[in-house]
Short mmCIF file of N, CA and C in Angstrom, two decimals:
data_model
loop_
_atom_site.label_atom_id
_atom_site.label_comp_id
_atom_site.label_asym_id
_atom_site.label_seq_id
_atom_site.Cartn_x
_atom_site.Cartn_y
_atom_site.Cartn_z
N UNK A 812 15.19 30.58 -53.70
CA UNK A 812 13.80 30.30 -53.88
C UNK A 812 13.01 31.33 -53.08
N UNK A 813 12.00 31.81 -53.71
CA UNK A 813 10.83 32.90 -52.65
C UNK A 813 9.54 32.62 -52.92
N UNK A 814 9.00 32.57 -52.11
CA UNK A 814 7.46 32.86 -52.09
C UNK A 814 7.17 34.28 -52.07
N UNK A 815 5.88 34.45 -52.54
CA UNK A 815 4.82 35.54 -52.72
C UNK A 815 3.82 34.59 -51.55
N UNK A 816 3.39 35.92 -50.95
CA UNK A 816 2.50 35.21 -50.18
C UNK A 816 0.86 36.63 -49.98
N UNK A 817 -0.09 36.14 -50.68
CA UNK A 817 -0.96 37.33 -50.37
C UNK A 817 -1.67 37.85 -49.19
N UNK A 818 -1.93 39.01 -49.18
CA UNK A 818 -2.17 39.52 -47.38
C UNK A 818 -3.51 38.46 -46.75
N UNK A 819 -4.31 38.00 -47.07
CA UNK A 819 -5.60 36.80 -46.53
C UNK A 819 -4.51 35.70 -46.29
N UNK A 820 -3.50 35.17 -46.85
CA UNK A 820 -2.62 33.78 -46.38
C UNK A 820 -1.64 33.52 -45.45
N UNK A 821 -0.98 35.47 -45.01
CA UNK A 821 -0.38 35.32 -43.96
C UNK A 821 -1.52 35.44 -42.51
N UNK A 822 -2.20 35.10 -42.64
CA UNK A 822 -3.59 34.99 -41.38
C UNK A 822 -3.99 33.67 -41.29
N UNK A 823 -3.79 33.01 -42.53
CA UNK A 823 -4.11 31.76 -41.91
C UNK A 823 -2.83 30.84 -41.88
N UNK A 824 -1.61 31.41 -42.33
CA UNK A 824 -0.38 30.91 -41.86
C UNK A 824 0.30 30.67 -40.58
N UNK A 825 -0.27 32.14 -40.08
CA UNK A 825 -0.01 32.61 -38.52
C UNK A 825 -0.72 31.59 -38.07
N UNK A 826 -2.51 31.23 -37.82
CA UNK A 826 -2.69 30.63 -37.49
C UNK A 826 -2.65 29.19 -37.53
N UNK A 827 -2.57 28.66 -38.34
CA UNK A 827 -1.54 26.80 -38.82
C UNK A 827 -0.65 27.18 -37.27
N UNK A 828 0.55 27.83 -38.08
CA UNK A 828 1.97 28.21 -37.08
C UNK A 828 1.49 27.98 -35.43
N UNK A 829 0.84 29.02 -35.15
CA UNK A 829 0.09 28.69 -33.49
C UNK A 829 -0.19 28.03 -33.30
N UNK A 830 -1.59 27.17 -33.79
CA UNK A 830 -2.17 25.80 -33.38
C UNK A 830 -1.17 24.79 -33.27
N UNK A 831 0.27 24.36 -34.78
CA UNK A 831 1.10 23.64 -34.37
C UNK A 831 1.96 23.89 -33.15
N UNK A 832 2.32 24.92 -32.64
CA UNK A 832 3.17 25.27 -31.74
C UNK A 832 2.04 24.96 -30.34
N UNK A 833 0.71 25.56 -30.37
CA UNK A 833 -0.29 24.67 -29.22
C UNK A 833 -0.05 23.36 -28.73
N UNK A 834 0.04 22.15 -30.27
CA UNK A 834 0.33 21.22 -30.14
C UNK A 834 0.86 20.50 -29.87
N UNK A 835 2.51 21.08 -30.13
CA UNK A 835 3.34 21.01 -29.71
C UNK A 835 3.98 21.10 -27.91
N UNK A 836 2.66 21.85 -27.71
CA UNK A 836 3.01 22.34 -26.20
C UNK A 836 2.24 21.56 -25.39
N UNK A 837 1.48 21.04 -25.49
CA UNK A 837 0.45 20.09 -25.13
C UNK A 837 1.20 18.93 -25.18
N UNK A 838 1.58 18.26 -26.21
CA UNK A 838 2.42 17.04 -26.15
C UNK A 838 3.31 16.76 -25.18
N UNK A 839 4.11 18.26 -25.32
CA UNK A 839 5.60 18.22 -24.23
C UNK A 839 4.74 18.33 -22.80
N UNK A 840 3.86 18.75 -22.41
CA UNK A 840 3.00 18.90 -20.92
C UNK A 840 2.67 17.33 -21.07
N UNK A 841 1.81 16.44 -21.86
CA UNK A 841 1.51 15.28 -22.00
C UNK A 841 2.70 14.07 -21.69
N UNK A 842 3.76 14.72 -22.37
CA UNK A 842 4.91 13.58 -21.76
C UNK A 842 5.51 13.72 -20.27
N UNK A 843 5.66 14.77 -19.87
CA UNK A 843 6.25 14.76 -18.75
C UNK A 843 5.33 14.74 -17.86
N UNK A 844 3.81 14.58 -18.14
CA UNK A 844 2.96 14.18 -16.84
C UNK A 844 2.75 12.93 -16.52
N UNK A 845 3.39 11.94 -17.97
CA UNK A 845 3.47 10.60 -17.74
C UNK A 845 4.41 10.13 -16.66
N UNK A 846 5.50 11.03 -16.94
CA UNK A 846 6.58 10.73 -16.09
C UNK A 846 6.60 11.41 -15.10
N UNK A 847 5.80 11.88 -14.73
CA UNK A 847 5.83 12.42 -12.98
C UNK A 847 5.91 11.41 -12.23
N UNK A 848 7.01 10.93 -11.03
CA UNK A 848 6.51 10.50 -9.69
C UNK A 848 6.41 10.96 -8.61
N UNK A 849 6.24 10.33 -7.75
CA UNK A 849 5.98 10.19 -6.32
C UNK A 849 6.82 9.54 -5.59
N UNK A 850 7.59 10.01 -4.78
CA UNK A 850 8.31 9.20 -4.10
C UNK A 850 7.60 8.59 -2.44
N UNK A 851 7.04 7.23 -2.84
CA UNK A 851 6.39 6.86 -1.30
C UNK A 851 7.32 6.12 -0.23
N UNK A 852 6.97 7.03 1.02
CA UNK A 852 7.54 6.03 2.39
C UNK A 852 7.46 4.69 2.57
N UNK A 853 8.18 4.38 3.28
CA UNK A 853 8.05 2.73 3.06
C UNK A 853 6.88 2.60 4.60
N UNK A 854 6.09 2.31 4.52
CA UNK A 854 4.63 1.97 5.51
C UNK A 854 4.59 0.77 5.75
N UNK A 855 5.79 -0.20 5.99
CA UNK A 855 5.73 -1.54 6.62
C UNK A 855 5.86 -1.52 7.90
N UNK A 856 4.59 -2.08 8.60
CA UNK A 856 3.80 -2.26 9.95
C UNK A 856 3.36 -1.08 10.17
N UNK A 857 2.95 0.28 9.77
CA UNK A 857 1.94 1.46 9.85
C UNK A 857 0.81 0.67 9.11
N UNK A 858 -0.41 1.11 10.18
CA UNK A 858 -1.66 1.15 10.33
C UNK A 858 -2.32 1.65 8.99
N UNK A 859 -3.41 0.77 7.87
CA UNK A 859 -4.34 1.01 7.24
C UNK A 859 -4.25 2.28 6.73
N UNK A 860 -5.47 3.11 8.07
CA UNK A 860 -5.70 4.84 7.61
C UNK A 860 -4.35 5.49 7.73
N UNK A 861 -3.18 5.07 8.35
CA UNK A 861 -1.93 6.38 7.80
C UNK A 861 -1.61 6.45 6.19
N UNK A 862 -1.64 5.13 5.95
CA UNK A 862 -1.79 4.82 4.11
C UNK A 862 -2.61 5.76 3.83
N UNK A 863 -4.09 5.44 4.31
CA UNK A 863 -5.13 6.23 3.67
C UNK A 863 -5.04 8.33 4.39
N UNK A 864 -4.50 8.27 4.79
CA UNK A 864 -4.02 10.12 4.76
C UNK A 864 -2.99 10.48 4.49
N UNK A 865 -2.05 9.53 3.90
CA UNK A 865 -0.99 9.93 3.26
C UNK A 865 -1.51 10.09 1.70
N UNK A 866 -2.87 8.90 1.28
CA UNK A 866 -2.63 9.02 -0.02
C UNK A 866 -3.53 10.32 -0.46
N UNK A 867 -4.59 10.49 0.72
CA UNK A 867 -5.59 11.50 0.89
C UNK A 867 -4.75 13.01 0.30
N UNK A 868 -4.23 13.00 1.41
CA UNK A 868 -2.69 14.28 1.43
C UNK A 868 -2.43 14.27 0.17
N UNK A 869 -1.62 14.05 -0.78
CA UNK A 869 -1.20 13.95 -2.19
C UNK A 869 -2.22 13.11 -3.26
N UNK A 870 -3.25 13.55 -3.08
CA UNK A 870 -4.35 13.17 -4.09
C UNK A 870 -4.42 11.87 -4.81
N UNK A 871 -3.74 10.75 -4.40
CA UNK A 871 -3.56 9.55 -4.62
C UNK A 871 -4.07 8.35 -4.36
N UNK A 872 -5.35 8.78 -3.64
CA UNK A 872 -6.59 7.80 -3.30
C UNK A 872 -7.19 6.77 -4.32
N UNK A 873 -6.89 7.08 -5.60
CA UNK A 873 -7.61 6.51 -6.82
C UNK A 873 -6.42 5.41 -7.50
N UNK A 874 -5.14 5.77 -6.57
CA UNK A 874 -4.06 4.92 -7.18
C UNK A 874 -3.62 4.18 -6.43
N UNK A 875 -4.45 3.73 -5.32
CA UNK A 875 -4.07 2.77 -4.05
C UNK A 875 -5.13 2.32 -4.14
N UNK A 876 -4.48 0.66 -3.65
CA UNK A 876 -5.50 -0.82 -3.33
C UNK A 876 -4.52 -1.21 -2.21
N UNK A 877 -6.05 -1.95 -1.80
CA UNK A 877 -4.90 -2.46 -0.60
C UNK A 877 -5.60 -4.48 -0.89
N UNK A 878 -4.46 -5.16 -0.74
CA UNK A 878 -4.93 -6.45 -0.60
C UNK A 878 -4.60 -6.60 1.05
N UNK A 879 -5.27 -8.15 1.20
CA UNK A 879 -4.71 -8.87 2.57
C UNK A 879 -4.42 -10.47 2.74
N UNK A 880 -3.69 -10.60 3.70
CA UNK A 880 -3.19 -12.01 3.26
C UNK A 880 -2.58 -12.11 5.27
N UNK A 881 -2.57 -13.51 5.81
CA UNK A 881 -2.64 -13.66 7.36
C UNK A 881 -1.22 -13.31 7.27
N UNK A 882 -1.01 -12.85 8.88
CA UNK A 882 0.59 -13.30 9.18
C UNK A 882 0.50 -13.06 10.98
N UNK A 883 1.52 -13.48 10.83
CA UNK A 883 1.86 -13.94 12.00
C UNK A 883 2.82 -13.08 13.06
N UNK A 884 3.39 -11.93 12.19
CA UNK A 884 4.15 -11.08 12.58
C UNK A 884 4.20 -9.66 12.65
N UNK A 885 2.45 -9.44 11.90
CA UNK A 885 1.94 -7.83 11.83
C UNK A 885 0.86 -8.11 12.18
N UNK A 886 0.95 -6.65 12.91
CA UNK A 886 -0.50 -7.04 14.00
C UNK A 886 -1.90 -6.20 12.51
N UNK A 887 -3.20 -7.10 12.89
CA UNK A 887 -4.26 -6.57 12.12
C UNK A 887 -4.38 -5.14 11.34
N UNK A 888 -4.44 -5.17 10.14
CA UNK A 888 -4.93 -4.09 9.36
C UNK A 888 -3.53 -3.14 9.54
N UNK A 889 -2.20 -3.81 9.19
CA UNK A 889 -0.96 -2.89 9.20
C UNK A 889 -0.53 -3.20 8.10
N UNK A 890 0.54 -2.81 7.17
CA UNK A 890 0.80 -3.20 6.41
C UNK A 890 2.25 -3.95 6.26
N UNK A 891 1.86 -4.75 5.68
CA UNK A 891 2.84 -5.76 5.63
C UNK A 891 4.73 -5.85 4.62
N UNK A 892 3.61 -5.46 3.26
CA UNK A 892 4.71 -4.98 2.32
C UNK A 892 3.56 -3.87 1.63
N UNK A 893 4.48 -3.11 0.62
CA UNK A 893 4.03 -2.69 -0.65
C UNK A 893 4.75 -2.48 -2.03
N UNK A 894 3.77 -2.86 -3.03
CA UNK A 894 4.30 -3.45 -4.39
C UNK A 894 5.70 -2.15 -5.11
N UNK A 895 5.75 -1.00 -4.09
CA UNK A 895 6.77 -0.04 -5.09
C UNK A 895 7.15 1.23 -3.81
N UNK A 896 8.34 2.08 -4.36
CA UNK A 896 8.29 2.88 -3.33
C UNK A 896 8.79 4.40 -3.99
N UNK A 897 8.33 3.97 -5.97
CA UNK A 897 7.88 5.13 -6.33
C UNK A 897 6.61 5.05 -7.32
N UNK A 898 6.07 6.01 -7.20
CA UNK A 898 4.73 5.82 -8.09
C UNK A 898 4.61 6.80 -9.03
N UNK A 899 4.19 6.43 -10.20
CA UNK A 899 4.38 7.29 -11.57
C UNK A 899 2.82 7.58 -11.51
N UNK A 900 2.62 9.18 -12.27
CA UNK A 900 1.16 9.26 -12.42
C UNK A 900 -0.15 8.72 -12.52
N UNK A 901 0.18 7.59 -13.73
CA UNK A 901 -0.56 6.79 -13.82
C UNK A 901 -0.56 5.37 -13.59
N UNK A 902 0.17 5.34 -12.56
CA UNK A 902 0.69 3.45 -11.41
C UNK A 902 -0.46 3.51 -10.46
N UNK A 903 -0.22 2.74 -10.14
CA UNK A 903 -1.28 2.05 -9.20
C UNK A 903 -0.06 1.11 -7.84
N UNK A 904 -0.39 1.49 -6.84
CA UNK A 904 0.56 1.10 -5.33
C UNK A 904 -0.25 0.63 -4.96
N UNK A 905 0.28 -0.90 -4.86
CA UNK A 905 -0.97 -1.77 -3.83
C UNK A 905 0.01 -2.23 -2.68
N UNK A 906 -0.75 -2.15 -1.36
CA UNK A 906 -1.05 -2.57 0.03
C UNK A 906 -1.22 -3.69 0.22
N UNK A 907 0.08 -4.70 0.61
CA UNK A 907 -0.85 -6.08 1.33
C UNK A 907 -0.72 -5.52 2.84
N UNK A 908 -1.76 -5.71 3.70
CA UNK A 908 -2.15 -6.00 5.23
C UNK A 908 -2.03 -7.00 5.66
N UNK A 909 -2.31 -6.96 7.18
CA UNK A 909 -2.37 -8.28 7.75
C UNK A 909 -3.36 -8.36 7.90
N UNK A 910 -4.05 -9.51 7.81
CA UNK A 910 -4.98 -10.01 8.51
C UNK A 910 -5.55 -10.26 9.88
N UNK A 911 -4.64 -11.13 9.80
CA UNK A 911 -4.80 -11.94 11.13
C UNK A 911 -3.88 -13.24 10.94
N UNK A 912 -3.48 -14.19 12.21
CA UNK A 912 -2.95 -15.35 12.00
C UNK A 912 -3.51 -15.67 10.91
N UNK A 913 -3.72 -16.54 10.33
CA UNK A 913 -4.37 -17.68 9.83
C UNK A 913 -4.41 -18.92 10.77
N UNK A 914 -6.01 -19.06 10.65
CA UNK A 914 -6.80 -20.26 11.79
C UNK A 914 -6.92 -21.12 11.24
N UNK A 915 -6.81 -21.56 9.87
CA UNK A 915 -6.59 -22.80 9.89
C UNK A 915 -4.92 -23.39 9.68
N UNK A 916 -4.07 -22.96 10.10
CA UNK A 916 -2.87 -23.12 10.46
C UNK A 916 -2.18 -23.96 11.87
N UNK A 917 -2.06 -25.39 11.65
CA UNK A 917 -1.82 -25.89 12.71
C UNK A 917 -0.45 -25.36 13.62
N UNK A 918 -0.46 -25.43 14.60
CA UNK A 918 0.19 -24.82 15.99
C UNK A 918 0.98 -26.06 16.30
N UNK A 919 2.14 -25.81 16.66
CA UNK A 919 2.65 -26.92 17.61
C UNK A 919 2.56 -26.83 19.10
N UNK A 920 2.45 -27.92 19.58
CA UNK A 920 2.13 -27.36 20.91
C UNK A 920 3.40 -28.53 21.84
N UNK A 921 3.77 -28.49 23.05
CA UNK A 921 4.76 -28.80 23.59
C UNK A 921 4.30 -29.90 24.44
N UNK A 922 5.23 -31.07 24.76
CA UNK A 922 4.73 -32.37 24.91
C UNK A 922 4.61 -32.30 26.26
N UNK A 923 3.68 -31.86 26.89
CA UNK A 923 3.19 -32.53 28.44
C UNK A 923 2.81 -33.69 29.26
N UNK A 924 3.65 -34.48 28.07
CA UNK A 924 3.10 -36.15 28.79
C UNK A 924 3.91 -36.84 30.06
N UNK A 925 3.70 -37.02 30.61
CA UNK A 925 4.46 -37.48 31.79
C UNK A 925 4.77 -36.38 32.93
N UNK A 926 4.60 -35.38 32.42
CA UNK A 926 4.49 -34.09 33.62
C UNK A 926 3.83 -34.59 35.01
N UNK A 927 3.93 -33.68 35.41
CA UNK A 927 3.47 -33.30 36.94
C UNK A 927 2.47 -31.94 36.90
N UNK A 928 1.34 -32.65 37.00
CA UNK A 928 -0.21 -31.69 36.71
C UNK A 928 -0.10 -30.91 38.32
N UNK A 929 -0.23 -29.37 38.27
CA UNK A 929 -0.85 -28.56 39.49
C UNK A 929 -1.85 -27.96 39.02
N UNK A 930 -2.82 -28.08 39.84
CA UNK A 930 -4.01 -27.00 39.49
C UNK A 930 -4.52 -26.43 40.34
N UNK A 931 -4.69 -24.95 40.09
CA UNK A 931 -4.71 -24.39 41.10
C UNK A 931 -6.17 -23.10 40.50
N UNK A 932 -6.16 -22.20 41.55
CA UNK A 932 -6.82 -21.55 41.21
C UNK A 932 -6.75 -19.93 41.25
N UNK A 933 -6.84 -19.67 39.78
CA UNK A 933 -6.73 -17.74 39.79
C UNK A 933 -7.17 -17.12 40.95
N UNK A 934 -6.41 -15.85 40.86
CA UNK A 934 -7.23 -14.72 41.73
C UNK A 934 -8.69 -14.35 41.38
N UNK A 935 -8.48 -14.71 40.25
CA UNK A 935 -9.99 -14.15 39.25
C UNK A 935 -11.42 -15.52 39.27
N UNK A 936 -11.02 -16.42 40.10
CA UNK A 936 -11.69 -17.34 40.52
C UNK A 936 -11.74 -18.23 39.18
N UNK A 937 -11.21 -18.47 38.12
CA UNK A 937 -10.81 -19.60 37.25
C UNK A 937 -9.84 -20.91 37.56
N UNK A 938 -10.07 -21.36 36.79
CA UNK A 938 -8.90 -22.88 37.50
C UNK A 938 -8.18 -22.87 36.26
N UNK A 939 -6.70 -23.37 36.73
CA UNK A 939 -5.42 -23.28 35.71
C UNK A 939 -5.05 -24.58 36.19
N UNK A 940 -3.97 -25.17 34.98
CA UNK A 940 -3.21 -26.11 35.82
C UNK A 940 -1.78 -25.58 34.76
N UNK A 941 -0.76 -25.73 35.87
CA UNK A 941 0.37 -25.79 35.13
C UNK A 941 1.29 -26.92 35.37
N UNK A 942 2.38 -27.04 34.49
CA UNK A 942 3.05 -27.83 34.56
C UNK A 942 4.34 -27.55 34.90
N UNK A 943 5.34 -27.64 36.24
CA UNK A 943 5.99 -27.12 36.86
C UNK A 943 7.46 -27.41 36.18
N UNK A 944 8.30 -27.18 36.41
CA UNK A 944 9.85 -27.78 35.45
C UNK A 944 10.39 -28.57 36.40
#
């Protein structure tokens, strides 16, 4: 089988040919930017802003949230967990923090009944009483 092809059709053949092969090249850049990650440190009990200049550092400010929730075992504004510890281009890594205790959380407290009360007084001129063993 042959084609004839006249000299005006190999010009706009060439160009078809390019634009698909553009397209082509664009797509393949389009897929593998989906699949780019990030591999993040694990930042459990680091401080808030090290999150925030790590994500600063690798342009990832727009793909971090941070939630918060109390605890009892990370001190204020550290982080507690986080939801991944790789992040794809278009993911989103969220931050829970600590809070703080939680205050409305009842405390147990230890039975001083029948003790033996001393009270005495600080160096700092306050009054204490303790309960001796």
């Amino acid at each position: 089988m042959s084609f004839t092809v006249k000299p005006g059709l190999k010009i706009v053949l060439a160009a078809v040919i390019t634009a698909g092969a553009g397209t082509a090249a664009y797509a393949v850049y389009a897929v593998n930017a989906d699949h780019q990650t990030v591999t993040v440190p694990d930042f459990s009990g680091k401080a808030q802003r090290i999150v925030e200049i790590w994500a600063k550092k690798n342009n990832l400010t727009d793909q971090i949230k941070f939630e918060e929730e109390y605890s009892d075992d990370v001190l204020t504004d550290c982080v507690i967990s986080q939801s991944a510890r790789k992040l794809s281009s278009n993911g989103t890594l969220t931050f829970t923090l600590s809070q703080e205790p939680d205050p409305d959380q009842e405390v147990q407290l230890l039975d001083f009944s029948g003790q033996e009360r001393i009270r005495m007084k600080t160096k700092h001129g306050s009054r204490a009483t303790i309960f001796p063993r």
